[in-house]
Coordinates of N, CA, C and O in Angstrom, one line a residue:
M1 N 12.8 -12.3 10.6 CA 11.4 -11.9 10.6 C 10.8 -11.6 9.2 O 9.7 -11.9 8.9
E2 N 11.7 -11.0 8.4 CA 11.3 -10.6 7.0 C 10.9 -11.9 6.2 O 10.0 -11.9 5.4
K3 N 11.7 -12.9 6.4 CA 11.4 -14.2 5.7 C 10.1 -14.8 6.0 O 9.4 -15.3 5.2
K4 N 9.7 -14.7 7.3 CA 8.4 -15.3 7.7 C 7.2 -14.5 7.1 O 6.3 -15.1 6.6
T5 N 7.3 -13.2 7.0 CA 6.2 -12.4 6.4 C 6.1 -12.7 4.9 O 5.0 -12.7 4.4
T6 N 7.3 -12.8 4.3 CA 7.3 -13.1 2.9 C 6.7 -14.5 2.6 O 5.9 -14.6 1.6
T7 N 7.0 -15.5 3.4 CA 6.4 -16.8 3.1 C 4.9 -16.8 3.4 O 4.1 -17.4 2.8
D8 N 4.5 -16.0 4.5 CA 3.1 -15.9 4.8 C 2.3 -15.2 3.6 O 1.2 -15.6 3.3
R9 N 2.9 -14.2 3.0 CA 2.3 -13.5 1.9 C 2.1 -14.5 0.7 O 1.1 -14.5 0.0
K10 N 3.2 -15.3 0.5 CA 3.1 -16.2 -0.6 C 2.0 -17.3 -0.4 O 1.3 -17.6 -1.3
K11 N 1.9 -17.7 0.8 CA 0.9 -18.7 1.2 C -0.5 -18.1 1.1 O -1.4 -18.8 0.6
L12 N -0.7 -16.9 1.5 CA -1.9 -16.2 1.4 C -2.3 -16.0 -0.1 O -3.5 -16.2 -0.4
F13 N -1.4 -15.6 -0.9 CA -1.6 -15.4 -2.3 C -2.0 -16.6 -3.0 O -3.0 -16.7 -3.7
T14 N -1.3 -17.7 -2.8 CA -1.6 -19.0 -3.4 C -2.9 -19.5 -2.9 O -3.7 -20.1 -3.6
S15 N -3.2 -19.3 -1.6 CA -4.4 -19.8 -1.0 C -5.6 -19.0 -1.6 O -6.7 -19.6 -1.9
A16 N -5.4 -17.7 -1.9 CA -6.5 -16.9 -2.5 C -6.8 -17.4 -3.9 O -7.9 -17.5 -4.3
I17 N -5.7 -17.7 -4.7 CA -5.9 -18.2 -6.0 C -6.7 -19.5 -6.0 O -7.6 -19.7 -6.8
I18 N -6.3 -20.4 -5.2 CA -6.9 -21.7 -5.1 C -8.4 -21.6 -4.6 O -9.3 -22.2 -5.2
G19 N -8.6 -20.7 -3.7 CA -10.0 -20.5 -3.2 C -10.9 -19.9 -4.2 O -12.0 -20.3 -4.3
V20 N -10.4 -19.0 -5.0 CA -11.2 -18.4 -6.1 C -11.5 -19.4 -7.1 O -12.7 -19.5 -7.6
L21 N -10.5 -20.2 -7.5 CA -10.8 -21.2 -8.5 C -11.7 -22.3 -8.1 O -12.5 -22.9 -8.9
L22 N -11.8 -22.6 -6.8 CA -12.7 -23.7 -6.3 C -14.1 -23.1 -6.0 O -15.0 -23.9 -6.1
S23 N -14.2 -21.8 -5.8 CA -15.5 -21.3 -5.3 C -16.5 -21.2 -6.5 O -17.7 -21.4 -6.2
F24 N -16.1 -20.9 -7.7 CA -17.0 -20.8 -8.8 C -17.8 -22.1 -9.1 O -19.0 -22.2 -9.0
P25 N -17.0 -23.2 -9.3 CA -17.8 -24.4 -9.6 C -18.6 -25.0 -8.4 O -19.7 -25.5 -8.6
L26 N -18.0 -24.9 -7.2 CA -18.7 -25.4 -6.1 C -20.0 -24.6 -5.8 O -21.1 -25.2 -5.6
T27 N -20.0 -23.3 -5.9 CA -21.2 -22.5 -5.7 C -22.2 -22.8 -6.8 O -23.4 -22.9 -6.5
G28 N -21.8 -22.9 -8.0 CA -22.7 -23.3 -9.1 C -23.3 -24.6 -8.9 O -24.5 -24.8 -9.2
F29 N -22.5 -25.6 -8.5 CA -23.1 -26.9 -8.3 C -24.1 -26.9 -7.2 O -25.2 -27.5 -7.3
I30 N -23.8 -26.3 -6.1 CA -24.8 -26.2 -5.0 C -26.1 -25.5 -5.4 O -27.2 -25.9 -5.1
Y31 N -25.9 -24.4 -6.2 CA -27.1 -23.7 -6.7 C -27.9 -24.6 -7.6 O -29.1 -24.6 -7.5
G32 N -27.3 -25.2 -8.6 CA -28.0 -26.1 -9.5 C -28.7 -27.2 -8.8 O -29.8 -27.6 -9.1
F33 N -28.0 -27.8 -7.9 CA -28.5 -29.0 -7.2 C -29.7 -28.6 -6.3 O -30.7 -29.4 -6.3
S34 N -29.7 -27.5 -5.7 CA -30.8 -27.1 -4.8 C -32.0 -26.4 -5.4 O -33.0 -26.5 -4.9
T35 N -31.8 -25.8 -6.6 CA -32.9 -25.1 -7.2 C -33.5 -25.7 -8.4 O -34.3 -25.1 -9.1
C36 N -33.2 -27.0 -8.7 CA -33.8 -27.7 -9.8 C -35.3 -27.9 -9.6 O -35.7 -28.7 -8.7
K37 N -36.2 -27.2 -10.4 CA -37.6 -27.3 -10.2 C -38.2 -28.5 -11.0 O -39.2 -29.1 -10.6
D38 N -37.5 -28.9 -12.1 CA -38.1 -29.9 -13.0 C -37.6 -31.3 -12.6 O -37.9 -32.3 -13.3
C39 N -36.8 -31.4 -11.6 CA -36.2 -32.7 -11.2 C -37.3 -33.5 -10.4 O -38.0 -32.9 -9.6
G40 N -37.4 -34.8 -10.7 CA -38.4 -35.6 -10.1 C -38.0 -36.1 -8.7 O -37.1 -35.6 -8.1
E41 N -38.7 -37.1 -8.2 CA -38.5 -37.7 -6.9 C -37.7 -39.0 -7.1 O -37.6 -39.6 -8.2
G42 N -37.1 -39.5 -6.0 CA -36.4 -40.8 -6.0 C -35.0 -40.7 -6.7 O -34.4 -39.6 -6.8
I43 N -34.5 -41.8 -7.2 CA -33.2 -41.9 -7.7 C -33.0 -41.1 -9.0 O -32.0 -40.4 -9.2
S44 N -34.0 -41.1 -9.9 CA -33.9 -40.3 -11.1 C -33.9 -38.9 -10.8 O -33.2 -38.1 -11.5
G45 N -34.5 -38.4 -9.7 CA -34.5 -37.0 -9.3 C -33.1 -36.6 -8.8 O -32.7 -35.5 -9.1
I46 N -32.5 -37.5 -8.1 CA -31.2 -37.2 -7.6 C -30.2 -37.1 -8.7 O -29.3 -36.2 -8.8
F47 N -30.3 -38.1 -9.7 CA -29.4 -38.0 -10.8 C -29.6 -36.7 -11.6 O -28.7 -36.1 -12.2
S48 N -30.9 -36.3 -11.8 CA -31.2 -35.1 -12.5 C -30.6 -33.9 -11.7 O -30.1 -33.0 -12.4
R49 N -30.7 -33.9 -10.4 CA -30.2 -32.8 -9.7 C -28.6 -32.7 -9.8 O -28.1 -31.6 -9.9
I50 N -28.0 -33.9 -9.8 CA -26.5 -33.9 -9.9 C -26.1 -33.4 -11.3 O -25.2 -32.6 -11.4
F51 N -26.9 -33.8 -12.3 CA -26.6 -33.3 -13.7 C -26.8 -31.8 -13.8 O -25.9 -31.1 -14.3
I52 N -27.9 -31.3 -13.3 CA -28.1 -29.9 -13.3 C -27.1 -29.1 -12.5 O -26.6 -28.0 -12.8
G53 N -26.6 -29.7 -11.4 CA -25.6 -29.1 -10.6 C -24.3 -29.0 -11.4 O -23.6 -28.0 -11.3
F54 N -23.9 -30.0 -12.2 CA -22.7 -29.9 -13.0 C -22.9 -28.9 -14.1 O -21.9 -28.2 -14.4
V55 N -24.1 -28.8 -14.7 CA -24.3 -27.8 -15.7 C -24.2 -26.4 -15.1 O -23.5 -25.5 -15.7
E56 N -24.8 -26.2 -14.0 CA -24.7 -24.9 -13.4 C -23.2 -24.6 -12.9 O -22.8 -23.4 -12.8
A57 N -22.5 -25.6 -12.5 CA -21.1 -25.4 -12.1 C -20.3 -24.8 -13.3 O -19.5 -23.9 -13.1
I58 N -20.5 -25.4 -14.4 CA -19.8 -24.9 -15.6 C -20.3 -23.5 -16.0 O -19.5 -22.7 -16.3
L59 N -21.6 -23.3 -16.0 CA -22.1 -22.0 -16.4 C -21.7 -20.9 -15.4 O -21.4 -19.8 -15.8
T60 N -21.7 -21.2 -14.1 CA -21.2 -20.2 -13.2 C -19.8 -19.9 -13.3 O -19.4 -18.7 -13.2
T61 N -19.0 -20.8 -13.7 CA -17.6 -20.6 -13.9 C -17.4 -19.8 -15.2 O -16.6 -18.8 -15.2
I62 N -18.1 -20.1 -16.2 CA -18.0 -19.4 -17.5 C -18.4 -17.9 -17.4 O -17.8 -17.0 -17.9
T63 N -19.5 -17.7 -16.7 CA -20.1 -16.4 -16.6 C -19.6 -15.6 -15.4 O -20.1 -14.5 -15.1
L64 N -18.7 -16.1 -14.6 CA -18.2 -15.5 -13.4 C -19.2 -15.2 -12.4 O -19.2 -14.1 -11.8
G65 N -20.1 -16.1 -12.1 CA -21.1 -15.9 -11.0 C -22.5 -15.5 -11.4 O -23.3 -15.3 -10.5
A66 N -22.8 -15.3 -12.7 CA -24.1 -14.9 -13.1 C -24.6 -15.8 -14.2 O -24.6 -15.5 -15.4
P67 N -25.1 -17.0 -13.9 CA -25.5 -18.0 -14.9 C -26.7 -17.4 -15.7 O -27.5 -16.6 -15.3
W68 N -26.9 -17.9 -16.9 CA -27.9 -17.5 -17.9 C -29.3 -17.9 -17.3 O -29.4 -18.8 -16.5
D69 N -30.3 -17.2 -17.9 CA -31.7 -17.5 -17.5 C -32.1 -18.9 -18.0 O -31.9 -19.3 -19.2
N70 N -32.8 -19.6 -17.1 CA -33.5 -20.8 -17.4 C -32.7 -21.9 -18.1 O -33.2 -22.5 -19.1
E71 N -31.5 -22.1 -17.7 CA -30.7 -23.2 -18.2 C -30.9 -24.4 -17.3 O -30.7 -24.3 -16.1
G72 N -31.3 -25.4 -17.9 CA -31.5 -26.7 -17.1 C -32.7 -26.6 -16.1 O -32.7 -27.3 -15.1
G73 N -33.7 -25.7 -16.4 CA -34.8 -25.7 -15.5 C -34.7 -24.8 -14.3 O -35.4 -24.9 -13.3
T74 N -33.6 -24.0 -14.2 CA -33.4 -23.1 -13.1 C -33.6 -21.7 -13.5 O -33.4 -21.4 -14.6
T75 N -33.9 -20.8 -12.5 CA -33.9 -19.4 -12.8 C -32.6 -18.8 -12.5 O -31.8 -19.3 -11.7
S76 N -32.3 -17.7 -13.2 CA -31.0 -17.1 -13.0 C -31.0 -16.2 -11.7 O -31.9 -15.5 -11.4
T77 N -29.9 -16.3 -11.0 CA -29.7 -15.6 -9.8 C -28.2 -15.1 -9.9 O -27.4 -15.8 -10.3
N78 N -28.0 -13.9 -9.4 CA -26.6 -13.4 -9.3 C -26.0 -14.1 -8.1 O -26.3 -13.8 -7.0
L79 N -25.0 -14.9 -8.4 CA -24.3 -15.7 -7.4 C -23.0 -15.1 -6.9 O -22.3 -15.7 -6.2
R80 N -22.7 -13.9 -7.4 CA -21.4 -13.4 -7.1 C -21.1 -13.2 -5.6 O -20.0 -13.4 -5.2
F81 N -22.1 -12.8 -4.9 CA -21.9 -12.6 -3.4 C -21.6 -14.0 -2.8 O -20.7 -14.0 -1.9
Y82 N -22.3 -15.0 -3.2 CA -22.1 -16.3 -2.6 C -20.7 -16.9 -3.1 O -20.0 -17.6 -2.3
V83 N -20.3 -16.6 -4.3 CA -19.0 -17.0 -4.8 C -17.9 -16.3 -4.0 O -16.9 -16.9 -3.6
F84 N -18.1 -15.0 -3.7 CA -17.2 -14.3 -2.9 C -17.1 -14.9 -1.5 O -15.9 -15.0 -0.9
L85 N -18.2 -15.2 -0.9 CA -18.2 -15.8 0.5 C -17.4 -17.1 0.5 O -16.6 -17.5 1.3
A86 N -17.7 -18.0 -0.6 CA -17.1 -19.3 -0.7 C -15.6 -19.1 -0.9 O -14.8 -19.8 -0.3
A87 N -15.2 -18.1 -1.7 CA -13.8 -17.9 -2.0 C -13.1 -17.4 -0.7 O -12.0 -17.9 -0.4
L88 N -13.7 -16.6 0.1 CA -13.1 -16.1 1.3 C -13.0 -17.3 2.3 O -11.9 -17.4 3.0
I89 N -14.0 -18.1 2.4 CA -13.9 -19.3 3.4 C -12.8 -20.2 2.9 O -12.0 -20.7 3.7
F90 N -12.8 -20.6 1.6 CA -11.8 -21.5 1.1 C -10.4 -20.9 1.3 O -9.4 -21.6 1.7
T91 N -10.2 -19.6 1.0 CA -8.9 -19.0 1.2 C -8.4 -19.1 2.6 O -7.3 -19.5 2.9
L92 N -9.3 -18.7 3.6 CA -8.9 -18.8 5.0 C -8.6 -20.2 5.5 O -7.6 -20.5 6.2
M93 N -9.5 -21.2 5.0 CA -9.2 -22.6 5.4 C -7.9 -23.1 4.9 O -7.1 -23.7 5.6
I94 N -7.6 -22.8 3.6 CA -6.4 -23.3 3.0 C -5.2 -22.7 3.6 O -4.2 -23.3 3.9
F95 N -5.3 -21.4 3.9 CA -4.1 -20.6 4.5 C -3.8 -21.2 5.9 O -2.7 -21.4 6.2
F96 N -4.8 -21.3 6.7 CA -4.6 -21.8 8.1 C -4.1 -23.2 8.1 O -3.3 -23.6 9.0
I97 N -4.6 -24.0 7.2 CA -4.2 -25.4 7.2 C -2.7 -25.5 6.8 O -1.9 -26.2 7.4
R98 N -2.4 -24.7 5.8 CA -1.0 -24.7 5.3 C 0.0 -24.1 6.4 O 1.1 -24.6 6.6
K99 N -0.5 -23.1 7.1 CA 0.3 -22.5 8.1 C 0.5 -23.5 9.3 O 1.6 -23.6 9.9
R100 N -0.6 -24.2 9.7 CA -0.5 -25.2 10.7 C 0.4 -26.3 10.4 O 1.2 -26.8 11.2
N101 N 0.4 -26.8 9.1 CA 1.2 -27.9 8.7 C 2.7 -27.5 8.7 O 3.6 -28.3 8.8
Q102 N 3.0 -26.2 8.4 CA 4.3 -25.7 8.4 C 4.9 -25.7 9.8 O 6.1 -26.0 10.0
N103 N 4.1 -25.4 10.8 CA 4.6 -25.3 12.2 C 4.9 -26.6 12.8 O 5.5 -26.7 13.8
K104 N 4.4 -27.7 12.2 CA 4.6 -29.1 12.8 C 6.0 -29.5 12.5 O 6.7 -29.3 11.6

């Protein structure tokens, strides 16, 4: 019984680390992609949104969830709450997937 709880703790810990590392860039990308005001219409607008999404993904990771003001045509918003939610969702998904795969 002790061995099972130890392996579950290790899986939860590694899942939490992976979840936190994935949540910063993904949250920043979604924020940059969705809030780009200067992006045009059509194909060039999509490419602009993708570029701003990558810029915000990097900035959100560097600043730990609070990107700088007016970088890439977006306004600054405190994304830490959304990063926390994304990290929690990623952690639980990864943990339960790994636990399910172990039981097979």
